[in-house]
């Protein structure tokens, strides 16, 4: 697509992550070189335990790499301190996880407001929830929402600050296919309208067809990177 | 099969140890609260039974009298008739004389008394415990046994000499023995509040020798009587009074009017009160804590329980597993409590031994006391755990293993308030957490309030004692020194003392023993005659104004008015049991509250007139120039008619020292215990909250909230509850103080219900400090939380 010569959002070189040490050390990342242009939707595929979440967490500033280089928009993040990482997450990153991690004590609107209150140029919570099709559920508590609805609240919460990056770790993992499709549609809307670089980890290779770019992972390394000439809308994906 | 079971059980025991290790700080906090309850119980109950048993054994072995019958002078040949009174088991007649001791190591005179011992045999009543030396030889005027504490205070060994003025005669006595006496366990001079070993002396001498000195040859001036078991003391007293009235008897009295025993009894009553109030509070808090902690622990252990049950463990096995967990905590608590209780008890026994003169005193709690403490603690703790454990055990395995649905906050109380738009979301989360689980919030607040209340209830004593001391020593009784005469003296005796060296101001007083009667109520009391507009020894009304008895009227202290059921304006029947023994009816003009002691006071001239005596006085209150004290002391020691000297300023200092020492220690102990409760409650609440909300808090960190912002949600809740608990704690503390003020007041003194603002402030500060410290310990854990690891675990 037209994204090939866009400026880079993420660039990593020889990125490694080792958990533990000695005999029990686990090499989760064994040298990852990756260039991700801004505004793309990228799907990360790969078997369980291949290091996808580890990479996502490092890119999102939740964790430090053991070695290697990691640049966000040309800025070196590998040596960033805790407080700098917190600021980075606060300003630039939206996360969506398999489990929605909503605050059970806050309504949908309040869950989103939690983020908009500390963001620089946020949407209103109502706008963010409308973006994911939840304008009718503003004052419901998580316990009163279905799994898919909760996940869409989580997406609204992640995107309300208009993040440069949206990182999704198996966002449909806990959902049935119909609900999953609605969630993916919401992600696509966000990517289209906000132009956030969107990274989606999934088990489901069918999902890859909606991405600009597909990165395949195995055993802590990148296997293949392919660009889709044609993107399939979520509704038509082979589930 | 059974081998397999064994292995599995071991596995659960390992899990138990692992759980305990993981929660050690929480477990410790609970154990300490339990420990505090157990140790307060042991301390109070153990000290009480130690003192009671020591007292009872001592009294029995040394034949402590039940009744004392003083007379002016009665012939020894009354003995058979005394013995013949129904219910009398043993009688000892003796001579008792006031004495002033003149010691080389201090200029002030020591007041006290000399008591006779029968010649050539042990007394039938009130035997001495001879620590050293021997009893005085019959007829020896120069041999005396001294009260051990008095001898020790002046370094008087066997063979040392003491000068004494006994009923006006100057004598030099050689110490032949040092002894303890059941009549002087609390060795205190009449009119004093606190024993001062240096200033109060007792000597025992040969009956024959003392009889001569005191002009009681062939006679006695006091009979001490032991009663047979189950005999009515009142009947014996009535018979004694009837028999002895012709000999100038002011009235026989029982142990409740014997100074030493009265003090000892009131101390024991106070210990009993403390023992009845405080330990239950601690144990209730501990039980509460355990209940909440276990309920929450089990909520986080749902899947473990499901797993245990899926493996085929029975409900009983599951219950047993968690009960073991709780029992382990209770066991640690009980062990700590017993150790601390015994340790504190030993220290306290040492303190008591300082001012209760028992020949032996060991802290020895009964097996029953231990069992009770351990049993109650274990029951409270395991019983409350049982409730939540049984509920958990009833869960079906499948249900237990599925994660619980997200808690539904739509059902929380007061959703209107928490939906208020001005709130930021973090504060809203705090409020919703509280309103969703009001019971938990209440528990935390009650725990914190209890701790504050305990602090105030303890610190109140300092405030109250201070007011009591200041009112007694600085406002009501402003004299430095009081001298009493051996027998009533004319005004000239007063004038000569008033002109003695160093005396700046002097006022006489007259005091006689009397029986006050209203209807069928009767009280023994000292009836005092005071000069009009007295300045040195006054009665004060509640606003501190001085009250002077009007001519022909009587001012009565409230404690006596209550006992006699009489009010101002009514008439009291007074039988004066001295002199010509008139019985008169006198109107009660005023009733005033005295904080220390009782008072029945009238004008000195009225009293003189009632007794049909001239203007005589019993003693003189004086203000003295402290630079000339030594000269005055020398004068007093030489004055033949002076029976006793009471050094008011020294008494005040002694009283304050005792209070500081005693109160200081108790306050330290109870402040520590209250802090343990606050820490136990706050730490556990926050710690459990962290465990339950770890995921929420980690999510907030993911969203870019800083550590400070995240800990606001966790600690804001406890801060809000703590602050909300403070007024409740203040109220509870005031209520506790009010209760203690009346429960701890005795015949000897009344604690005013007064709490200084500073006390509230200090208690609040301690609670806030402990809460903050406990919160911060948890915050350090929160700071170290591994966000990724937390989010990886399934909800
Ligand atoms: N905190 C950790 N400690 C030790 N090993 C870990 C930790 N997190 C992940 N791993 C290991 O790193 C490897 C990669 O994990 P992850 O990135 O979660 O894989 P994926 O998301 O592709 O399934 C796995 O072998 C996993 O067990
Ligand atoms: Mg993963």
Short mmCIF file of N, CA, C and O and ligand atoms in Angstrom, two decimals, chain A residues 48-54 98 169-170 201 203, chain B residues 792, ligand 2:
data_model
loop_
_atom_site.label_atom_id
_atom_site.label_comp_id
_atom_site.label_asym_id
_atom_site.label_seq_id
_atom_site.Cartn_x
_atom_site.Cartn_y
_atom_site.Cartn_z
N UNK A 48 2.18 -20.24 20.19
CA UNK A 48 2.21 -19.82 21.59
C UNK A 48 3.63 -19.96 22.15
O UNK A 48 4.31 -20.95 21.86
N UNK A 49 4.09 -19.00 22.87
CA UNK A 49 5.43 -19.06 23.46
C UNK A 49 6.51 -18.58 22.53
O UNK A 49 7.69 -18.64 22.87
N UNK A 50 6.15 -18.05 21.36
CA UNK A 50 7.19 -17.66 20.41
C UNK A 50 7.72 -16.25 20.69
O UNK A 50 8.66 -15.82 20.02
N UNK A 51 7.14 -15.53 21.64
CA UNK A 51 7.72 -14.24 22.03
C UNK A 51 6.92 -13.04 21.57
O UNK A 51 7.36 -11.90 21.74
N UNK A 52 5.72 -13.25 21.07
CA UNK A 52 4.91 -12.14 20.56
C UNK A 52 4.58 -11.14 21.67
O UNK A 52 4.77 -9.93 21.53
N UNK A 53 4.06 -11.65 22.79
CA UNK A 53 3.67 -10.76 23.88
C UNK A 53 4.88 -10.02 24.43
O UNK A 53 4.81 -8.84 24.76
N UNK A 54 5.99 -10.75 24.51
CA UNK A 54 7.20 -10.13 25.02
C UNK A 54 7.57 -8.92 24.16
O UNK A 54 7.85 -7.83 24.69
N UNK A 98 -6.27 -9.47 26.13
CA UNK A 98 -7.28 -10.51 26.00
C UNK A 98 -8.34 -10.36 27.10
O UNK A 98 -9.53 -10.46 26.85
N UNK A 169 -3.07 -7.36 22.42
CA UNK A 169 -2.57 -8.72 22.63
C UNK A 169 -3.76 -9.68 22.71
O UNK A 169 -4.45 -9.74 23.71
N UNK A 170 -3.97 -10.39 21.60
CA UNK A 170 -5.08 -11.33 21.48
C UNK A 170 -6.41 -10.71 21.92
O UNK A 170 -7.07 -11.22 22.82
N UNK A 201 -1.87 -8.91 18.02
CA UNK A 201 -1.38 -10.29 18.15
C UNK A 201 -2.58 -11.19 18.06
O UNK A 201 -3.61 -10.92 18.69
N UNK A 203 -3.89 -15.55 17.37
CA UNK A 203 -3.67 -16.96 17.04
C UNK A 203 -4.28 -17.28 15.69
O UNK A 203 -3.97 -18.28 15.09
N UNK B 792 -0.63 -11.11 33.03
CA UNK B 792 -0.57 -12.39 32.34
C UNK B 792 -1.50 -13.40 33.01
O UNK B 792 -2.07 -14.26 32.35
MG1 LIG C 2 1.13 -14.03 24.38
#
